[in-house]
Amino acid sequence: MADEFPWWVVVTHFLNIVFMVLLMRSGLEVLSAFPKFYWNDGCPPGREWLRLSRRTFSGEPRRPWSSLQEEVSWSPLVALPGRKNLGLGRHWHFLTVPFWVLTGAVYVTMVFVSGRWRYLVPTDWSILPDSVRSVGVYLQFKLAPQIPGQPFDAAQKLTYFLVVFVLAPFQILTGAAMSPSVLGRFPRYARLFGGKQGARSLHFLGLLTFGAFIVVHVFMVVVHGLPKELGKIVLGGGKHPNGLLAVVIAAAALLVVLALNISATRTSLRHPRRTQVALGKVVNPLERVLSRNFSSRQHHRALEISAYHRVNGFPPSDPGYARLAENGFADYRLVVGGLVERPTSFSLDELRSLGGQSQTVKHNCIQGWTAVAEWAGVPLSALVEHVRPLPSARHVVFYAMDDKGETEGEGRYGNFYGSVPLHLVLQSQAILATEMNGGPLPVQHGAPVRIRLENQLGFKMVKWVQGIEFVERVDDIGMGQGGWREDQQYYANAAGI
Ligand SMILES: Nc1nc2c(c(=O)[nH]1)N[C@H]1C(S)=C(S)[C@@H](COP(=O)(O)O)O[C@H]1N2
Ligand SMILES: [Mo]
């Protein structure tokens, strides 16, 4: 009897394969955007403990570089969807997470309800020496004996227990410790893992551990006799499982997984906009709930400020900006309008008269790097109070001075811009920054004015801001996705994860 697998093991085991493959491939896509690992949230260039690309950058470059240049292109054979599609990779990853977690929850519930937990959860420390003995037997190229009355040998039981009850939750916890909303609201949570970069490194080591488990698991299934073992996991076992039938069904199931991956990859590469919009319907609401409820409460200490703060995006290249910068932005005007009672054009001094605030916070670029800095400037809520949005205003759009066609090329074009729902700019750590680390805002970080929204990903924090518009909807701006990176790189419009 113990040799038989109930139907729910068969079903959840298959669903787990489906979701794990999607998670691993999309996770690799996310990794390709910043294929480096650090233990320090300052991500000091050159100090990564592992780098999966050839390109190196130093903190004192001869030419300025932008963190997007650290992104590499991985093959669609390994990454979902591959070819520098961070936005879509994230969409696939976060779409899969709830289904994978649900599958795990159903499995674990059934394990306990059915009483099968006895086969999975060790209740005696003897499992440790027994497991060592099991492994010893395998190393002599013999099969270790099953625990009497149970379907697994000791090493197998202990391994499954660790995968289900330690490794899987560990991946969920380290995954959550990378979300800017979670980090903003619970800055101490990530410290459990040594910060966001610690969580990111451990999440990757978790992936490797899963990979190693899968290799050994499949190898052991083959060693124990493929048709017989497949008979258990595909047909549930029984007295005389039909080995051939089991092999056929298992092959068919794997073909389904393969077909699903081919179609997800192809659709994403051929129809990125459609994929972005369709997956966004599921993923964006999750991110919005997080962003709305987890507002940033970060107060890092001055000594946590990073020695080097990465830059993403090159400064505006036009002579107009150069002239503004030359005389210390004395002629700069921030134009604020749209659905407001009092459209206003501010000089820097007029902006500063609205109020001041500073915050030492962690920046989370969507690519995966972080850096801590102190930012100071005007609370966006003070600006909102001054211009008084109309009730119909639902989003705030920030327009920048950098034309990406000029500064970056890569076939992309148009001025950078971004937008967020109105309530996000009312959060307490939403500011128009004019200073960084106690000095004037440096050009590469967005001088004279850049946005800071401390529970969002970096791409929402528009630099070199020249205008702010209050609008009811964003789909008639640019390509309609709510921001330049959303339009041109298919990033999600919601940026809480
Ligand atoms: N105008 C403008 N703002 C921008 C960008 C840009 O390219 N242009 N890049 C964004 C991204 S992706 C990030 S991570 C942050 C980086 O801010 P930093 O350069 O100050 O570190 O700026 C954001 N704001
Ligand atoms: Mo970014």
Coordinates of C-alpha atoms and ligand atoms in Angstrom, one line a residue:
M1 CA 0.0 0.0 0.0
A2 CA 2.8 2.4 1.0
D3 CA 4.1 2.1 -2.6
E4 CA 1.0 3.7 -4.1
F5 CA 0.7 7.4 -4.8
P6 CA -2.7 8.9 -4.5
W7 CA -4.1 10.9 -7.4
W8 CA -3.3 14.3 -5.8
V9 CA 0.4 13.4 -5.6
V10 CA 0.3 12.5 -9.3
V11 CA -1.4 15.8 -10.2
T12 CA 0.6 18.2 -8.0
H13 CA 3.8 16.5 -9.0
F14 CA 3.0 17.2 -12.7
L15 CA 1.9 20.8 -12.0
N16 CA 5.0 21.3 -10.0
I17 CA 7.1 20.3 -13.0
V18 CA 5.2 22.7 -15.2
F19 CA 5.6 25.7 -12.8
M20 CA 9.1 25.0 -11.8
V21 CA 10.3 25.0 -15.4
L22 CA 8.6 28.3 -16.0
L23 CA 10.0 29.7 -12.8
M24 CA 13.6 28.6 -13.5
R25 CA 13.6 29.8 -17.1
S26 CA 12.0 33.2 -16.3
G27 CA 14.3 33.5 -13.2
L28 CA 17.3 33.1 -15.5
E29 CA 15.9 35.9 -17.8
V30 CA 15.7 38.2 -14.7
L31 CA 19.2 37.2 -13.8
S32 CA 20.5 38.1 -17.3
A33 CA 19.6 41.7 -16.7
F34 CA 22.3 41.9 -14.1
P35 CA 24.3 38.7 -14.0
K36 CA 26.3 39.4 -10.9
F37 CA 26.0 38.5 -7.3
Y38 CA 26.9 40.6 -4.2
W39 CA 26.6 40.2 -0.5
N40 CA 26.6 44.0 0.0
D41 CA 23.7 46.2 -1.0
G42 CA 26.1 48.8 -2.3
C43 CA 27.0 46.5 -5.2
P44 CA 30.5 47.9 -5.4
P45 CA 31.6 47.4 -9.1
G46 CA 34.2 44.6 -9.4
R47 CA 33.4 43.2 -6.0
E48 CA 30.8 40.7 -7.1
W49 CA 31.3 37.1 -5.7
L50 CA 30.0 35.7 -9.0
R51 CA 29.7 37.1 -12.4
L52 CA 28.0 35.3 -15.3
S53 CA 29.1 37.6 -18.1
R54 CA 32.4 38.8 -19.5
R55 CA 31.8 42.5 -19.2
T56 CA 33.3 44.3 -16.3
F57 CA 32.8 47.9 -15.2
S58 CA 34.7 49.8 -12.6
G59 CA 33.5 52.5 -10.2
E60 CA 35.8 55.0 -11.9
P61 CA 35.2 54.6 -15.5
R62 CA 37.0 56.4 -18.3
R63 CA 33.7 56.7 -20.1
P64 CA 30.4 57.0 -18.3
W65 CA 28.4 53.9 -18.4
S66 CA 24.8 53.1 -17.6
S67 CA 23.7 50.0 -15.7
L68 CA 21.6 48.8 -18.7
Q69 CA 24.9 48.1 -20.4
E70 CA 25.5 45.4 -17.8
E71 CA 22.5 43.5 -19.2
V72 CA 23.3 40.4 -21.3
S73 CA 21.4 38.5 -23.9
W74 CA 20.7 34.8 -23.0
S75 CA 19.3 32.3 -25.4
P76 CA 15.6 31.5 -25.4
L77 CA 16.7 27.9 -25.0
V78 CA 17.5 28.6 -21.3
A79 CA 15.8 31.9 -20.5
L80 CA 12.1 32.7 -20.8
P81 CA 11.8 34.5 -23.2
G82 CA 15.5 35.2 -23.7
R83 CA 17.2 38.0 -25.7
K84 CA 17.1 40.8 -23.1
N85 CA 13.5 40.7 -22.1
L86 CA 13.6 41.5 -18.4
G87 CA 10.1 42.9 -18.3
L88 CA 8.5 39.9 -19.9
G89 CA 10.7 37.5 -17.9
R90 CA 9.5 39.1 -14.7
H91 CA 5.9 38.9 -15.9
W92 CA 6.3 35.1 -16.4
H93 CA 8.0 34.7 -13.1
F94 CA 5.4 36.6 -11.1
L95 CA 2.5 35.0 -13.0
T96 CA 3.8 31.6 -12.1
V97 CA 4.5 32.3 -8.5
P98 CA 0.9 32.2 -7.2
F99 CA 0.1 29.0 -9.1
W100 CA 3.3 27.3 -7.8
V101 CA 2.6 28.4 -4.3
L102 CA -1.1 27.2 -4.6
T103 CA 0.1 23.8 -5.9
G104 CA 2.5 23.5 -3.0
A105 CA -0.2 24.5 -0.5
V106 CA -2.7 21.9 -1.9
Y107 CA 0.0 19.3 -1.8
V108 CA 1.1 20.0 1.8
T109 CA -2.5 20.2 3.0
M110 CA -3.3 16.9 1.4
V111 CA -0.1 15.3 2.8
F112 CA -1.3 16.2 6.3
V113 CA -5.0 15.4 5.8
S114 CA -4.2 12.0 4.3
G115 CA -1.7 11.0 7.0
R116 CA 1.0 10.6 4.4
W117 CA 3.0 13.2 6.3
R118 CA 4.5 10.2 8.1
Y119 CA 6.3 9.2 4.9
L120 CA 7.6 12.7 4.4
V121 CA 8.3 14.3 7.8
P122 CA 11.0 12.6 9.9
T123 CA 9.9 12.1 13.5
D124 CA 13.1 10.7 14.8
W125 CA 16.7 11.9 14.8
S126 CA 17.7 8.4 13.6
I127 CA 16.8 9.7 10.1
L128 CA 20.3 11.3 10.1
P129 CA 22.5 8.2 10.6
D130 CA 20.0 6.2 8.5
S131 CA 20.3 8.7 5.6
V132 CA 24.1 8.5 5.8
R133 CA 23.8 4.7 5.6
S134 CA 21.4 5.0 2.7
V135 CA 23.9 7.2 0.8
G136 CA 26.7 4.8 1.7
V137 CA 24.7 1.9 0.1
Y138 CA 24.0 3.9 -3.1
L139 CA 27.7 4.8 -3.3
Q140 CA 28.4 1.0 -3.5
F141 CA 26.1 1.0 -6.5
K142 CA 23.4 -0.9 -4.6
L143 CA 19.8 0.2 -3.8
A144 CA 19.2 1.4 -0.3
P145 CA 16.3 -0.4 1.5
Q146 CA 13.0 1.4 2.1
I147 CA 12.0 2.3 5.6
P148 CA 9.8 -0.6 6.7
G149 CA 6.2 0.1 5.8
Q150 CA 7.1 3.4 4.0
P151 CA 7.6 4.2 0.3
F152 CA 11.0 5.8 0.6
D153 CA 14.5 5.0 1.9
A154 CA 15.9 7.3 4.7
A155 CA 18.0 9.6 2.5
Q156 CA 15.1 9.9 0.1
K157 CA 12.6 10.8 2.8
L158 CA 15.0 13.4 4.3
T159 CA 15.7 14.9 1.0
Y160 CA 12.0 15.3 0.0
F161 CA 11.3 16.7 3.4
L162 CA 14.1 19.3 3.0
V163 CA 12.9 20.2 -0.5
V164 CA 9.3 20.6 0.5
F165 CA 9.6 22.2 3.9
V166 CA 12.9 24.0 3.7
L167 CA 14.0 24.8 0.2
A168 CA 10.6 25.8 -1.3
P169 CA 9.7 28.2 1.6
F170 CA 13.3 29.5 1.5
Q171 CA 12.8 30.5 -2.2
I172 CA 9.5 32.2 -1.3
L173 CA 11.1 34.1 1.6
T174 CA 14.2 35.2 -0.3
G175 CA 12.1 36.1 -3.3
A176 CA 9.9 38.4 -1.2
A177 CA 13.0 40.0 0.3
M178 CA 13.8 41.5 -3.2
S179 CA 10.5 43.4 -3.6
P180 CA 11.0 47.2 -3.2
S181 CA 7.6 47.5 -1.5
V182 CA 8.5 44.8 1.0
L183 CA 12.0 46.3 1.5
G184 CA 10.5 49.8 1.8
R185 CA 7.9 48.9 4.4
F186 CA 10.0 46.3 6.3
P187 CA 13.6 47.4 5.9
R188 CA 14.7 45.0 8.5
Y189 CA 13.2 41.9 6.9
A190 CA 15.9 41.6 4.2
R191 CA 18.5 41.9 6.9
L192 CA 17.6 38.3 7.8
F193 CA 19.3 37.3 4.5
G194 CA 22.1 39.9 4.7
G195 CA 20.2 42.5 2.7
K196 CA 18.6 42.5 -0.7
Q197 CA 21.8 41.3 -2.4
G198 CA 22.1 38.6 0.2
A199 CA 18.6 37.5 -0.6
R200 CA 19.3 37.6 -4.3
S201 CA 22.5 35.6 -3.9
L202 CA 20.7 33.0 -1.7
H203 CA 17.7 32.9 -4.1
F204 CA 20.2 31.9 -6.8
L205 CA 21.9 29.3 -4.6
G206 CA 18.4 28.0 -3.9
L207 CA 17.9 27.6 -7.7
L208 CA 21.2 25.7 -7.9
T209 CA 20.1 23.5 -5.1
F210 CA 16.8 22.8 -6.8
G211 CA 18.7 22.0 -10.0
A212 CA 21.0 19.6 -8.2
F213 CA 18.0 17.9 -6.5
I214 CA 16.3 17.5 -9.9
V215 CA 19.4 15.9 -11.5
V216 CA 19.9 13.4 -8.6
H217 CA 16.1 12.8 -8.4
V218 CA 15.8 11.9 -12.1
F219 CA 19.0 9.9 -11.9
M220 CA 17.7 7.8 -9.0
V221 CA 14.4 7.2 -10.8
V222 CA 16.4 5.8 -13.6
V223 CA 18.5 3.7 -11.3
H224 CA 15.5 2.3 -9.5
G225 CA 13.9 1.3 -12.8
L226 CA 12.3 3.7 -15.1
P227 CA 9.0 1.9 -16.0
K228 CA 8.3 0.8 -12.4
E229 CA 9.0 4.2 -10.9
L230 CA 7.1 6.1 -13.6
G231 CA 4.3 3.7 -13.0
K232 CA 4.0 5.1 -9.5
I233 CA 4.2 8.8 -10.2
V234 CA 2.2 8.7 -13.4
L235 CA -0.4 6.0 -12.6
G236 CA -0.3 6.0 -8.9
G237 CA 1.4 2.6 -8.7
G238 CA -0.7 -0.3 -7.6
K239 CA 0.0 -4.0 -7.7
H240 CA 0.9 -4.4 -11.4
P241 CA 1.5 -1.0 -12.9
N242 CA 1.6 -1.0 -16.7
G243 CA 5.2 0.1 -17.3
L244 CA 4.8 0.8 -21.0
L245 CA 1.7 2.9 -20.5
A246 CA 3.4 4.8 -17.7
V247 CA 6.4 5.6 -20.0
V248 CA 4.0 6.8 -22.8
I249 CA 2.0 9.0 -20.4
A250 CA 5.2 10.5 -18.9
A251 CA 6.6 11.2 -22.3
A252 CA 3.3 12.8 -23.3
A253 CA 3.3 14.9 -20.2
L254 CA 6.9 16.1 -20.8
L255 CA 5.9 17.0 -24.4
V256 CA 3.1 19.1 -23.0
V257 CA 5.7 21.0 -20.8
L258 CA 7.9 21.4 -23.8
A259 CA 5.1 22.7 -26.0
L260 CA 4.0 25.1 -23.3
N261 CA 7.5 26.5 -23.0
I262 CA 8.0 26.8 -26.8
S263 CA 4.7 28.6 -27.2
A264 CA 5.3 30.9 -24.2
T265 CA 8.7 31.8 -25.5
R266 CA 7.7 32.3 -29.1
T267 CA 4.6 34.4 -28.2
S268 CA 6.7 36.6 -25.9
L269 CA 9.4 37.2 -28.6
R270 CA 7.0 37.7 -31.5
H271 CA 4.2 39.6 -29.7
P272 CA 5.9 41.3 -26.8
R273 CA 3.2 44.0 -26.4
R274 CA 0.4 41.5 -26.4
T275 CA 2.3 39.3 -23.8
Q276 CA 3.1 42.4 -21.7
V277 CA -0.6 43.4 -21.6
A278 CA -2.1 40.0 -21.2
L279 CA 0.2 38.9 -18.3
G280 CA 0.0 42.3 -16.8
K281 CA -3.7 41.8 -16.2
V282 CA -2.8 39.2 -13.6
V283 CA 0.5 40.5 -12.4
N284 CA -0.1 44.3 -12.2
P285 CA -3.0 44.1 -9.6
L286 CA -0.7 42.1 -7.3
E287 CA 2.0 44.8 -7.6
R288 CA -0.5 47.6 -7.1
V289 CA -1.8 46.1 -3.9
L290 CA 1.7 45.8 -2.6
S291 CA 2.6 49.4 -3.6
R292 CA -0.6 50.8 -2.1
N293 CA -0.3 49.0 1.2
F294 CA 3.4 49.0 1.8
S295 CA 4.7 52.5 1.9
S296 CA 8.3 53.1 2.6
R297 CA 9.5 53.6 6.1
Q298 CA 13.2 53.5 5.5
H299 CA 15.7 55.3 7.7
H300 CA 19.1 53.8 7.0
R301 CA 22.0 55.0 8.9
A302 CA 24.5 57.4 7.3
L303 CA 27.2 54.8 7.5
E304 CA 25.1 52.5 5.2
I305 CA 25.4 55.0 2.4
S306 CA 27.0 53.3 -0.6
A307 CA 30.5 54.4 -1.6
Y308 CA 29.4 54.1 -5.2
H309 CA 25.8 54.6 -6.6
R310 CA 25.2 53.0 -10.0
V311 CA 23.6 55.2 -12.7
N312 CA 21.0 54.2 -15.2
G313 CA 20.3 56.4 -18.2
F314 CA 22.7 58.9 -19.8
P315 CA 22.1 62.7 -19.1
P316 CA 20.3 64.8 -21.7
S317 CA 22.7 65.4 -24.6
D318 CA 21.1 68.5 -26.1
P319 CA 22.7 72.0 -25.8
G320 CA 19.7 73.3 -24.0
Y321 CA 20.4 71.1 -21.0
A322 CA 24.1 71.9 -21.2
R323 CA 23.3 75.7 -21.0
L324 CA 20.9 75.1 -18.0
A325 CA 23.7 73.2 -16.2
E326 CA 26.3 75.8 -17.0
N327 CA 24.7 78.5 -14.9
G328 CA 23.6 76.2 -12.1
F329 CA 20.1 75.7 -13.4
A330 CA 19.1 79.3 -12.6
D331 CA 16.9 79.3 -15.7
Y332 CA 15.3 76.0 -14.9
R333 CA 11.5 75.8 -14.7
L334 CA 9.4 72.9 -13.6
V335 CA 6.1 73.1 -15.3
V336 CA 3.2 71.4 -13.4
G337 CA -0.2 71.2 -15.1
G338 CA -2.9 69.0 -16.4
L339 CA -5.9 68.3 -14.3
V340 CA -5.1 70.8 -11.5
E341 CA -6.7 73.9 -10.2
R342 CA -3.5 75.9 -10.2
P343 CA -1.1 75.1 -13.0
T344 CA 2.3 76.4 -12.0
S345 CA 5.8 76.9 -13.3
F346 CA 8.4 76.7 -10.6
S347 CA 12.0 77.9 -10.4
L348 CA 14.2 75.8 -8.1
D349 CA 13.9 78.4 -5.3
E350 CA 10.1 78.5 -5.6
L351 CA 10.2 74.7 -5.4
R352 CA 12.3 74.7 -2.3
S353 CA 10.0 77.2 -0.6
L354 CA 7.3 74.4 -0.7
G355 CA 9.1 72.5 2.0
G356 CA 12.0 70.1 2.6
Q357 CA 12.7 66.6 3.6
S358 CA 15.5 64.1 3.5
Q359 CA 15.7 60.3 3.6
T360 CA 18.4 57.7 3.5
V361 CA 17.0 54.9 1.5
K362 CA 17.8 51.9 -0.7
H363 CA 17.4 52.3 -4.5
N364 CA 16.2 49.2 -6.3
C365 CA 16.8 49.0 -10.0
I366 CA 14.6 46.6 -11.8
Q367 CA 17.7 44.9 -13.1
G368 CA 18.6 43.8 -9.6
W369 CA 21.3 46.2 -8.3
T370 CA 20.8 48.3 -5.2
A371 CA 22.6 51.3 -3.6
V372 CA 21.9 53.4 -0.5
A373 CA 21.9 57.2 -0.6
E374 CA 20.6 60.2 1.2
W375 CA 18.2 62.2 -0.9
A376 CA 16.7 65.6 0.0
G377 CA 14.1 67.8 -1.6
V378 CA 10.5 68.7 -1.7
P379 CA 7.8 66.3 -0.6
L380 CA 5.6 65.6 -3.6
S381 CA 2.6 65.9 -1.3
A382 CA 3.4 69.6 -0.8
L383 CA 3.5 70.1 -4.6
V384 CA 0.1 68.3 -4.8
E385 CA -1.3 70.6 -2.2
H386 CA 0.0 73.6 -4.0
V387 CA -1.4 72.8 -7.5
R388 CA -4.6 71.1 -6.2
P389 CA -5.5 68.2 -8.5
L390 CA -9.0 68.0 -9.8
P391 CA -11.1 65.0 -8.6
S392 CA -10.7 63.5 -12.1
A393 CA -6.9 63.3 -11.8
R394 CA -5.8 59.7 -11.2
H395 CA -2.2 59.5 -12.4
V396 CA 0.8 61.7 -12.2
V397 CA 3.1 61.7 -15.2
F398 CA 6.8 62.9 -15.0
Y399 CA 8.4 64.1 -18.2
A400 CA 12.2 64.1 -18.6
M401 CA 14.7 66.0 -20.7
D402 CA 16.7 63.0 -22.0
D403 CA 15.8 61.9 -25.5
K404 CA 16.7 58.2 -25.4
G405 CA 17.2 58.1 -29.1
E406 CA 20.1 60.5 -28.7
T407 CA 21.5 59.2 -25.4
E408 CA 21.1 55.5 -25.8
G409 CA 20.2 54.5 -29.4
E410 CA 19.5 50.8 -29.6
G411 CA 16.7 51.6 -32.0
R412 CA 14.7 53.2 -29.2
Y413 CA 13.5 56.8 -29.3
G414 CA 11.6 59.5 -27.5
N415 CA 12.0 61.4 -24.2
F416 CA 12.0 59.4 -21.0
Y417 CA 8.8 59.7 -19.0
G418 CA 7.1 57.7 -16.3
S419 CA 3.8 57.7 -14.4
V420 CA 2.3 56.4 -11.1
P421 CA -1.1 56.4 -9.5
L422 CA -1.8 59.7 -7.6
H423 CA -1.8 58.0 -4.2
L424 CA 1.8 56.9 -4.6
V425 CA 3.0 60.5 -4.7
L426 CA 1.2 61.2 -1.5
Q427 CA 3.2 58.7 0.4
S428 CA 5.6 60.1 3.0
Q429 CA 8.8 59.2 1.2
A430 CA 7.8 60.5 -2.2
I431 CA 9.9 63.6 -3.0
L432 CA 11.3 65.8 -5.7
A433 CA 15.0 65.4 -4.9
T434 CA 17.3 68.3 -5.5
E435 CA 20.2 67.0 -3.3
M436 CA 22.1 63.8 -2.9
N437 CA 24.3 62.8 0.0
G438 CA 24.4 66.3 1.3
G439 CA 25.4 68.0 -2.0
P440 CA 23.6 69.3 -5.0
L441 CA 22.0 66.5 -7.2
P442 CA 24.8 65.4 -9.6
V443 CA 24.0 65.6 -13.3
Q444 CA 24.2 61.8 -13.8
H445 CA 21.6 61.3 -11.0
G446 CA 19.1 63.7 -12.5
A447 CA 20.0 67.3 -11.8
P448 CA 18.4 69.6 -11.2
V449 CA 15.3 67.6 -10.1
R450 CA 14.5 63.9 -9.9
I451 CA 11.7 61.8 -8.5
R452 CA 12.1 59.5 -5.5
L453 CA 9.4 57.0 -4.7
E454 CA 10.9 54.7 -2.1
N455 CA 8.7 51.6 -2.5
Q456 CA 9.0 51.5 -6.2
L457 CA 11.5 50.2 -8.7
G458 CA 14.1 52.7 -10.0
F459 CA 12.6 53.2 -13.4
K460 CA 9.7 55.0 -11.9
M461 CA 12.0 57.6 -10.4
V462 CA 12.4 59.9 -13.4
K463 CA 15.5 62.0 -13.5
W464 CA 16.0 65.4 -15.3
V465 CA 12.3 66.2 -14.8
Q466 CA 11.0 69.1 -16.8
G467 CA 7.3 68.7 -16.4
I468 CA 4.6 67.0 -14.3
E469 CA 1.1 66.4 -15.5
F470 CA -1.9 65.2 -13.6
V471 CA -4.1 63.0 -15.9
E472 CA -7.1 60.8 -15.7
R473 CA -5.5 58.1 -17.9
V474 CA -2.1 57.3 -19.3
D475 CA -3.0 55.3 -22.4
D476 CA -3.0 58.3 -24.7
I477 CA 0.6 59.2 -23.8
G478 CA 3.6 57.8 -25.7
M479 CA 2.8 54.2 -26.7
G480 CA 0.2 54.0 -24.1
Q481 CA 1.8 51.8 -21.4
G482 CA 2.4 54.5 -18.8
G483 CA 6.1 55.1 -19.2
W484 CA 9.1 55.0 -21.5
R485 CA 10.5 51.7 -20.2
E486 CA 7.0 50.2 -20.3
D487 CA 6.5 51.4 -23.9
Q488 CA 9.9 50.4 -25.2
Q489 CA 11.2 47.6 -23.0
Y490 CA 7.8 46.0 -22.0
Y491 CA 8.4 46.5 -18.3
A492 CA 5.3 46.2 -16.1
N493 CA 3.5 49.5 -15.4
A494 CA 3.2 48.5 -11.8
A495 CA 6.6 48.5 -10.0
G496 CA 6.1 47.2 -6.4
I497 CA 7.9 43.9 -6.9
Ligands
LIG1 N1 15.1 60.6 -17.3 C1 15.4 59.4 -16.9 N2 15.1 59.0 -15.7 C2 15.5 57.7 -15.3 C3 16.1 56.8 -16.2 C4 16.4 57.3 -17.5 O1 17.0 56.6 -18.3 N3 16.1 58.6 -17.8 N4 16.4 55.6 -15.7 C5 15.6 55.0 -14.6 C6 16.2 53.8 -14.0 S1 15.9 52.4 -14.8 C7 16.8 53.8 -12.8 S2 17.3 52.4 -12.0 C8 17.1 55.1 -12.1 C9 18.6 55.2 -11.8 O2 18.8 56.3 -11.0 P1 20.3 56.7 -10.7 O3 21.0 56.8 -12.1 O4 20.3 58.0 -10.0 O5 21.0 55.6 -9.9 O6 16.7 56.2 -12.8 C10 15.5 56.1 -13.5 N5 15.2 57.4 -14.0
MO2 MO 16.5 50.6 -13.5

